[in-house]
CSV table of C-alpha atoms and ligand atoms in Angstrom, one decimal:
chain,number,residue,atom,x,y,z
K,21,UNK,CA,7.9,28.9,30.3
K,22,UNK,CA,4.4,27.4,29.5
K,23,UNK,CA,2.2,30.0,27.3
K,24,UNK,CA,-1.7,29.8,27.7
K,25,UNK,CA,-2.5,29.2,24.3
K,26,UNK,CA,-5.9,28.9,24.6
K,27,UNK,CA,-6.7,32.5,26.3
K,28,UNK,CA,-4.8,33.8,22.9
K,29,UNK,CA,-7.5,35.3,20.3
K,30,UNK,CA,-5.6,38.2,19.1
K,31,UNK,CA,-7.5,40.8,16.7
K,32,UNK,CA,-5.0,42.3,13.9
K,33,UNK,CA,-5.9,45.5,12.1
K,34,UNK,CA,-5.5,45.8,8.5
K,35,UNK,CA,-2.1,48.0,8.7
K,36,UNK,CA,-0.5,45.6,11.2
K,37,UNK,CA,-1.6,42.5,8.5
K,38,UNK,CA,-0.4,44.4,5.7
K,39,UNK,CA,3.2,45.4,7.5
K,40,UNK,CA,3.6,41.6,8.4
K,41,UNK,CA,3.3,40.1,4.8
K,42,UNK,CA,6.7,38.8,4.5
K,43,UNK,CA,8.5,35.5,4.0
K,44,UNK,CA,8.2,33.7,7.7
K,45,UNK,CA,11.4,32.3,9.5
K,46,UNK,CA,11.2,28.9,7.5
K,47,UNK,CA,11.9,30.9,4.3
K,48,UNK,CA,13.8,34.0,5.9
K,49,UNK,CA,17.1,33.2,4.1
K,50,UNK,CA,16.3,31.2,1.1
K,51,UNK,CA,17.8,31.9,-2.2
K,52,UNK,CA,17.9,30.8,-5.8
K,53,UNK,CA,21.5,29.9,-4.7
K,54,UNK,CA,20.5,27.4,-1.9
K,55,UNK,CA,17.7,26.0,-3.9
K,56,UNK,CA,19.3,22.9,-5.3
K,57,UNK,CA,17.7,21.5,-8.4
K,58,UNK,CA,17.1,17.5,-8.9
K,59,UNK,CA,18.7,16.9,-12.0
K,60,UNK,CA,16.5,14.2,-12.6
K,61,UNK,CA,13.5,16.9,-12.9
K,62,UNK,CA,14.5,19.5,-15.3
K,63,UNK,CA,11.5,21.4,-14.6
K,64,UNK,CA,13.1,22.4,-11.2
K,65,UNK,CA,15.9,24.0,-12.7
K,66,UNK,CA,13.7,25.7,-15.3
K,67,UNK,CA,11.8,27.2,-12.7
K,68,UNK,CA,14.5,28.7,-10.8
K,69,UNK,CA,16.1,30.5,-14.1
K,70,UNK,CA,12.7,31.6,-15.4
K,71,UNK,CA,12.0,33.3,-11.7
K,72,UNK,CA,15.7,34.5,-11.6
K,73,UNK,CA,15.6,36.0,-14.7
K,74,UNK,CA,12.1,37.7,-14.1
K,75,UNK,CA,13.6,39.1,-11.0
K,76,UNK,CA,16.5,40.5,-12.5
K,77,UNK,CA,14.7,41.9,-15.2
K,78,UNK,CA,10.9,42.6,-14.6
K,79,UNK,CA,9.0,44.5,-17.2
K,80,UNK,CA,9.3,48.2,-16.1
K,81,UNK,CA,6.3,51.2,-16.8
K,82,UNK,CA,7.2,52.8,-19.7
K,83,UNK,CA,8.9,56.1,-19.4
K,84,UNK,CA,7.2,59.4,-21.4
K,85,UNK,CA,8.2,63.0,-21.3
K,86,UNK,CA,6.3,65.3,-18.8
K,87,UNK,CA,3.9,62.4,-18.6
K,88,UNK,CA,3.5,59.9,-15.8
K,89,UNK,CA,5.1,56.6,-17.0
K,90,UNK,CA,2.6,54.3,-18.9
K,91,UNK,CA,2.1,50.9,-16.7
K,92,UNK,CA,2.6,47.6,-18.5
K,93,UNK,CA,0.3,44.8,-17.8
K,94,UNK,CA,2.0,42.9,-14.5
K,95,UNK,CA,3.1,39.3,-15.6
K,96,UNK,CA,1.9,36.3,-13.5
K,97,UNK,CA,4.0,33.1,-12.8
K,98,UNK,CA,2.1,30.2,-11.3
K,99,UNK,CA,4.3,27.6,-9.5
K,100,UNK,CA,2.3,24.4,-9.8
K,101,UNK,CA,3.2,21.2,-8.4
K,102,UNK,CA,3.3,18.5,-5.8
K,103,UNK,CA,3.8,19.2,-2.1
K,104,UNK,CA,7.4,19.5,-0.7
K,105,UNK,CA,9.0,20.2,-4.3
K,106,UNK,CA,9.8,23.7,-3.3
K,107,UNK,CA,7.5,25.9,-4.5
K,108,UNK,CA,7.4,28.2,-1.6
K,109,UNK,CA,11.2,28.2,-1.6
K,110,UNK,CA,11.6,29.4,-5.1
K,111,UNK,CA,8.3,31.9,-4.1
K,112,UNK,CA,10.3,33.2,-1.2
K,113,UNK,CA,13.5,33.6,-2.9
K,114,UNK,CA,12.1,35.2,-5.7
K,115,UNK,CA,10.6,37.7,-2.9
K,116,UNK,CA,14.2,38.3,-1.8
K,117,UNK,CA,15.8,38.9,-5.1
K,118,UNK,CA,13.4,41.2,-6.3
K,119,UNK,CA,14.3,45.1,-5.8
K,120,UNK,CA,10.9,47.0,-5.4
K,121,UNK,CA,8.1,47.3,-3.2
K,122,UNK,CA,6.9,43.7,-2.6
K,123,UNK,CA,4.7,42.0,-0.5
K,124,UNK,CA,4.4,37.9,0.2
K,125,UNK,CA,1.5,36.5,1.9
K,126,UNK,CA,-0.6,33.4,1.7
K,127,UNK,CA,-4.1,33.3,-0.2
K,128,UNK,CA,-5.9,32.8,2.8
K,129,UNK,CA,-4.3,36.1,4.2
K,130,UNK,CA,-5.1,37.5,0.9
K,131,UNK,CA,-8.6,36.8,1.2
K,132,UNK,CA,-9.1,37.5,4.6
K,133,UNK,CA,-7.5,41.3,4.2
K,134,UNK,CA,-9.7,41.7,1.2
K,135,UNK,CA,-12.7,40.8,3.2
K,136,UNK,CA,-11.3,43.1,6.1
K,137,UNK,CA,-10.8,46.2,3.9
K,138,UNK,CA,-13.7,45.8,1.3
K,139,UNK,CA,-12.4,45.2,-2.6
K,140,UNK,CA,-12.1,49.0,-3.1
K,141,UNK,CA,-9.8,49.7,-0.2
K,142,UNK,CA,-7.7,46.3,-0.7
K,143,UNK,CA,-7.1,47.4,-4.3
K,144,UNK,CA,-5.9,50.5,-3.3
K,145,UNK,CA,-3.9,49.3,-0.4
K,146,UNK,CA,-1.9,46.9,-2.8
K,147,UNK,CA,-2.0,48.8,-5.7
K,148,UNK,CA,1.5,50.7,-4.5
K,149,UNK,CA,3.2,47.1,-4.5
K,150,UNK,CA,5.1,46.0,-7.6
K,151,UNK,CA,5.3,42.2,-6.9
K,152,UNK,CA,2.8,40.2,-5.0
K,153,UNK,CA,3.8,36.6,-3.9
K,154,UNK,CA,1.1,34.5,-2.8
K,155,UNK,CA,1.2,31.3,-1.5
K,156,UNK,CA,-0.9,28.2,-1.4
K,157,UNK,CA,-3.5,29.5,-4.2
K,158,UNK,CA,-6.7,27.6,-4.6
K,159,UNK,CA,-10.1,28.4,-5.3
K,160,UNK,CA,-12.5,27.1,-2.6
K,161,UNK,CA,-15.9,28.7,-3.4
K,162,UNK,CA,-17.6,31.0,-5.9
K,163,UNK,CA,-17.3,33.8,-3.4
K,164,UNK,CA,-13.4,33.6,-3.7
K,165,UNK,CA,-13.4,33.0,-7.4
K,166,UNK,CA,-15.4,36.3,-8.0
K,167,UNK,CA,-13.1,38.1,-5.3
K,168,UNK,CA,-10.1,36.8,-6.9
K,169,UNK,CA,-10.9,37.4,-10.7
K,170,UNK,CA,-12.0,41.0,-9.5
K,171,UNK,CA,-8.7,41.7,-7.4
K,172,UNK,CA,-6.4,40.6,-10.1
K,173,UNK,CA,-8.3,41.7,-12.8
K,174,UNK,CA,-7.8,45.5,-11.2
K,175,UNK,CA,-4.1,45.1,-10.1
K,176,UNK,CA,-2.0,43.1,-12.6
K,177,UNK,CA,-3.3,45.5,-15.8
K,178,UNK,CA,-2.1,48.3,-13.6
K,179,UNK,CA,1.5,46.9,-13.7
K,180,UNK,CA,1.4,44.6,-10.7
K,181,UNK,CA,3.2,41.5,-11.1
K,182,UNK,CA,1.9,38.3,-9.4
K,183,UNK,CA,4.0,35.1,-8.5
K,184,UNK,CA,1.8,32.2,-7.2
K,185,UNK,CA,2.3,28.8,-6.0
K,186,UNK,CA,-0.6,26.0,-5.9
K,187,UNK,CA,-0.7,22.1,-5.6
K,188,UNK,CA,-3.8,22.7,-8.3
K,189,UNK,CA,-3.4,23.1,-11.9
K,190,UNK,CA,-4.8,26.6,-12.8
K,191,UNK,CA,-7.6,24.6,-15.4
K,192,UNK,CA,-8.7,22.3,-12.3
K,193,UNK,CA,-9.1,25.3,-9.7
K,194,UNK,CA,-12.0,24.9,-7.5
K,195,UNK,CA,-12.9,21.2,-9.0
K,196,UNK,CA,-14.6,18.9,-6.4
K,197,UNK,CA,-15.1,21.9,-4.3
K,198,UNK,CA,-18.0,23.7,-5.7
K,199,UNK,CA,-19.7,23.8,-9.1
K,200,UNK,CA,-16.7,25.0,-11.0
K,201,UNK,CA,-18.4,24.6,-14.2
K,202,UNK,CA,-20.6,27.6,-13.6
K,203,UNK,CA,-17.7,29.5,-13.3
K,204,UNK,CA,-15.4,28.3,-15.8
K,205,UNK,CA,-14.8,31.6,-17.6
K,206,UNK,CA,-13.8,33.3,-14.3
K,207,UNK,CA,-11.6,30.8,-13.7
K,208,UNK,CA,-10.4,30.6,-17.2
K,209,UNK,CA,-9.8,34.1,-16.8
K,210,UNK,CA,-7.7,34.2,-13.6
K,211,UNK,CA,-5.6,31.0,-15.2
K,212,UNK,CA,-4.8,33.3,-18.3
K,213,UNK,CA,-3.1,35.8,-16.4
K,214,UNK,CA,-0.4,33.2,-15.6
K,215,UNK,CA,2.3,31.3,-17.2
K,216,UNK,CA,2.4,28.1,-15.5
K,217,UNK,CA,5.7,26.6,-14.2
K,218,UNK,CA,5.0,23.0,-13.5
K,219,UNK,CA,7.5,21.6,-10.9
K,220,UNK,CA,8.1,17.9,-10.9
K,221,UNK,CA,9.9,15.8,-8.4
K,222,UNK,CA,9.6,13.6,-4.8
K,223,UNK,CA,8.5,15.3,-1.6
K,224,UNK,CA,11.9,16.8,-0.5
K,225,UNK,CA,10.8,16.7,3.2
K,226,UNK,CA,10.2,12.9,3.4
K,227,UNK,CA,13.1,11.7,1.0
K,228,UNK,CA,11.2,8.6,0.4
K,229,UNK,CA,10.6,7.7,4.6
K,230,UNK,CA,7.0,7.0,6.0
K,231,UNK,CA,4.8,9.0,7.7
K,232,UNK,CA,6.5,10.2,11.1
K,233,UNK,CA,5.5,8.6,14.7
K,234,UNK,CA,3.8,10.3,17.6
K,235,UNK,CA,5.7,9.9,20.8
K,236,UNK,CA,5.2,8.7,24.2
K,237,UNK,CA,4.2,11.1,26.9
K,238,UNK,CA,7.6,10.8,28.5
K,239,UNK,CA,9.3,11.9,25.5
K,240,UNK,CA,6.8,15.0,25.4
K,241,UNK,CA,8.0,15.7,28.9
K,242,UNK,CA,11.7,15.8,28.1
K,243,UNK,CA,10.9,18.0,24.8
K,244,UNK,CA,9.0,20.5,26.7
K,245,UNK,CA,12.3,20.8,29.4
K,246,UNK,CA,14.3,21.6,26.1
K,247,UNK,CA,11.9,24.0,24.6
K,248,UNK,CA,12.0,27.8,25.4
K,249,UNK,CA,8.2,29.0,25.8
K,250,UNK,CA,5.9,26.4,25.0
K,251,UNK,CA,2.3,25.4,24.6
K,252,UNK,CA,1.1,22.3,25.6
K,253,UNK,CA,-2.7,21.5,25.4
K,254,UNK,CA,-4.6,18.3,24.2
K,255,UNK,CA,-5.3,18.2,20.3
K,256,UNK,CA,-9.0,18.5,21.2
K,257,UNK,CA,-8.7,21.6,23.5
K,258,UNK,CA,-6.6,23.1,20.5
K,259,UNK,CA,-9.3,22.0,18.0
K,260,UNK,CA,-12.0,23.7,19.8
K,261,UNK,CA,-10.2,26.9,20.2
K,262,UNK,CA,-9.1,27.3,16.7
K,263,UNK,CA,-12.6,27.3,15.7
K,264,UNK,CA,-12.7,30.3,17.6
K,265,UNK,CA,-9.8,32.1,16.0
K,266,UNK,CA,-9.4,33.4,12.1
K,267,UNK,CA,-6.6,31.4,10.5
K,268,UNK,CA,-5.1,34.4,9.3
K,269,UNK,CA,-4.6,35.3,12.9
K,270,UNK,CA,-3.0,32.2,14.0
K,271,UNK,CA,0.4,33.8,12.9
K,272,UNK,CA,-0.2,36.4,15.6
K,273,UNK,CA,-1.6,34.0,18.3
K,274,UNK,CA,1.9,32.0,17.8
K,275,UNK,CA,3.6,35.3,18.5
K,276,UNK,CA,6.8,34.5,20.9
K,277,UNK,CA,6.2,30.9,21.2
K,278,UNK,CA,8.9,28.5,20.5
K,279,UNK,CA,7.4,24.9,20.5
K,280,UNK,CA,3.7,23.5,20.3
K,281,UNK,CA,3.2,20.2,22.2
K,282,UNK,CA,0.2,18.7,21.8
K,283,UNK,CA,-1.2,15.6,23.8
K,284,UNK,CA,-3.5,12.7,22.4
K,285,UNK,CA,-4.2,13.5,18.8
K,286,UNK,CA,-7.1,11.7,17.6
K,287,UNK,CA,-8.8,11.2,14.5
K,288,UNK,CA,-11.1,14.3,13.2
K,289,UNK,CA,-13.9,13.7,12.1
K,290,UNK,CA,-15.4,17.1,11.1
K,291,UNK,CA,-14.1,18.6,8.0
K,292,UNK,CA,-14.3,22.0,9.2
K,293,UNK,CA,-12.1,21.1,12.4
K,294,UNK,CA,-9.6,19.2,10.5
K,295,UNK,CA,-9.0,22.1,7.8
K,296,UNK,CA,-8.8,24.6,10.5
K,297,UNK,CA,-6.0,21.9,12.3
K,298,UNK,CA,-4.4,21.7,8.8
K,299,UNK,CA,-3.8,25.7,8.7
K,300,UNK,CA,-2.4,25.6,12.1
K,301,UNK,CA,0.0,23.1,11.1
K,302,UNK,CA,0.9,25.4,8.1
K,303,UNK,CA,1.7,27.9,10.2
K,304,UNK,CA,3.5,26.3,12.7
K,305,UNK,CA,5.8,24.9,10.1
K,306,UNK,CA,6.1,28.3,8.3
K,307,UNK,CA,7.0,29.6,11.6
K,308,UNK,CA,9.7,27.1,12.0
K,309,UNK,CA,8.5,26.3,15.8
K,310,UNK,CA,9.3,22.8,17.4
K,311,UNK,CA,6.5,20.7,17.4
K,312,UNK,CA,6.1,17.0,18.9
K,313,UNK,CA,2.7,15.2,19.7
K,314,UNK,CA,1.3,11.9,21.3
K,315,UNK,CA,-1.6,9.9,20.5
K,316,UNK,CA,-3.0,8.3,17.0
K,317,UNK,CA,-0.6,7.6,14.5
K,318,UNK,CA,-0.8,10.2,11.8
K,319,UNK,CA,-2.6,7.7,9.2
K,320,UNK,CA,-5.4,7.8,11.6
K,321,UNK,CA,-5.6,11.4,12.0
K,322,UNK,CA,-8.0,12.0,9.0
K,323,UNK,CA,-10.8,9.8,7.8
K,324,UNK,CA,-9.7,8.2,4.5
K,325,UNK,CA,-12.9,10.1,2.9
K,326,UNK,CA,-11.2,13.4,3.8
K,327,UNK,CA,-7.7,12.1,3.0
K,328,UNK,CA,-8.9,11.1,-0.8
K,329,UNK,CA,-11.7,13.6,-1.3
K,330,UNK,CA,-11.7,17.5,-2.5
K,331,UNK,CA,-9.1,18.7,-0.2
K,332,UNK,CA,-6.8,15.6,-0.4
K,333,UNK,CA,-3.9,17.6,-1.3
K,334,UNK,CA,-4.3,20.0,1.8
K,335,UNK,CA,-4.1,16.7,4.1
K,336,UNK,CA,-1.2,15.2,2.1
K,337,UNK,CA,0.9,18.3,2.5
K,338,UNK,CA,-0.3,18.6,6.5
K,339,UNK,CA,0.8,14.9,7.0
K,340,UNK,CA,4.2,15.6,5.1
K,341,UNK,CA,4.8,18.7,7.2
K,342,UNK,CA,4.0,17.1,10.6
K,343,UNK,CA,6.4,14.3,9.5
K,344,UNK,CA,9.5,16.6,9.0
K,345,UNK,CA,8.6,18.4,12.4
K,346,UNK,CA,8.4,15.0,14.1
K,347,UNK,CA,11.5,13.7,12.6
K,348,UNK,CA,13.5,16.8,13.6
K,349,UNK,CA,11.6,16.7,17.3
K,350,UNK,CA,13.0,13.0,17.3
K,351,UNK,CA,16.6,14.4,16.3
K,352,UNK,CA,16.4,16.8,19.1
K,353,UNK,CA,15.5,13.7,21.7
K,354,UNK,CA,18.6,11.9,20.7
K,355,UNK,CA,21.2,14.6,20.0
K,356,UNK,CA,19.6,17.6,22.0
K,357,UNK,CA,22.7,19.7,21.8
K,358,UNK,CA,23.0,19.2,17.9
K,359,UNK,CA,19.7,20.3,16.8
K,360,UNK,CA,17.8,23.7,17.3
V,23,LIG,N1,15.5,21.9,-4.6
V,23,LIG,C1,15.5,22.2,-3.1
V,23,LIG,N2,16.8,22.8,-2.9
V,23,LIG,C2,17.0,23.0,-1.3
V,23,LIG,N3,15.9,23.2,-0.8
V,23,LIG,C3,14.8,22.5,-1.0
V,23,LIG,C4,14.8,22.2,-2.3
V,23,LIG,N4,13.3,21.6,-2.6
V,23,LIG,C5,12.6,22.3,-1.2
V,23,LIG,N5,13.3,22.3,-0.2
V,23,LIG,C6,13.4,22.6,1.1
V,23,LIG,O1,12.6,21.8,1.6
V,23,LIG,C7,11.6,22.2,2.3
V,23,LIG,C8,9.9,22.1,1.7
V,23,LIG,O2,9.9,23.0,0.6
V,23,LIG,P1,8.8,23.9,0.2
V,23,LIG,O3,8.3,24.1,1.5
V,23,LIG,O4,9.5,25.2,-0.7
V,23,LIG,O5,7.8,23.0,-0.8
V,23,LIG,P2,6.4,23.4,-1.1
V,23,LIG,O6,6.5,22.8,-2.7
V,23,LIG,O7,5.7,24.4,-1.3
V,23,LIG,O8,5.7,22.3,-0.6
V,23,LIG,P3,3.9,22.3,-0.2
V,23,LIG,O9,3.2,22.1,-1.2
V,23,LIG,O10,3.8,21.6,1.0
V,23,LIG,O11,3.7,23.6,0.3
V,23,LIG,C9,11.6,23.7,2.8
V,23,LIG,O12,12.6,24.0,3.9
V,23,LIG,C10,12.5,23.7,1.3
V,23,LIG,O13,13.7,25.2,1.7
V,24,LIG,MG1,4.5,25.7,0.3
């Protein structure tokens, strides 16, 4: 069944947002056990073991006779590494293993929630959680930096533990995006809350292959027939629509959709549009939806000034995810009955 994505612009209340904050379908069943560390990169096993140990023995509030337990400062872990090395897998594994009140969300979703509730209410709303898992941490501008510093500065001393993933080392946060020098103290204070676990290794998704290839229209028609509920729009129509929907609502916008099929990928020459598209692909990937597209080759999708500029990592990650999803669709075309 074809779904009209362009007429969807869901409104999400703060309560609905909070309820929905848990690992998406792709990471619904991941664990420390099904994380297979690469023996050539010992940092992988080290990160897994450190997080497993933490989830089994997290610091607890100190019990006191006739008084409320005294909170201990929450611990912070910062999983830093290139794209596709398994950071989100480990983050979600920690979330699944942790016994206690916990929340899993992207940094983008966190900022959106703080923006919607206001800082005071956001701190109150998250205060009840013992563990916050924040995927894809990064500081894009001074406002975010200030917000993040206040938020963590209020919550962590009261005992909330935070694990986060990022493609950027903490000391390089914000670099190239805004005048990070002026916010050095705040960035430093954020970084000091975390123990960094650097994860090295190759992109698990690509395993050395090149970028994925778009499909012919005739192939898209076949994939469309295989899909359950699907959207099929041109990339330009999608991009225009995405300018009207906040990225934190993309997930809800994709509710009940099984496959996203895009016609005519073209080079995106506006950075705002390109970044929205990147966020959209992040969601399609996290939700484990089927994806296929026709049009320009992936290396033509983003101008090289973007691919090597301040947001280079976001674009590389997007191309890595697109490659994985296109490869899966290609397999579906070859062996429809064996691939979901
Ligand atoms: N060591 C591993 N063992 C098993 N599966 C893995 C491993 N590393 C990665 N994966 C799988 O590979 C895919 C990519 O991993 P993941 O999304 O966790 O990478 P990432 O480091 O978060 O990448 P990104 O920077 O793109 O967010 C996931 O499906 C994940 O489950
Ligand atoms: Mg990730």
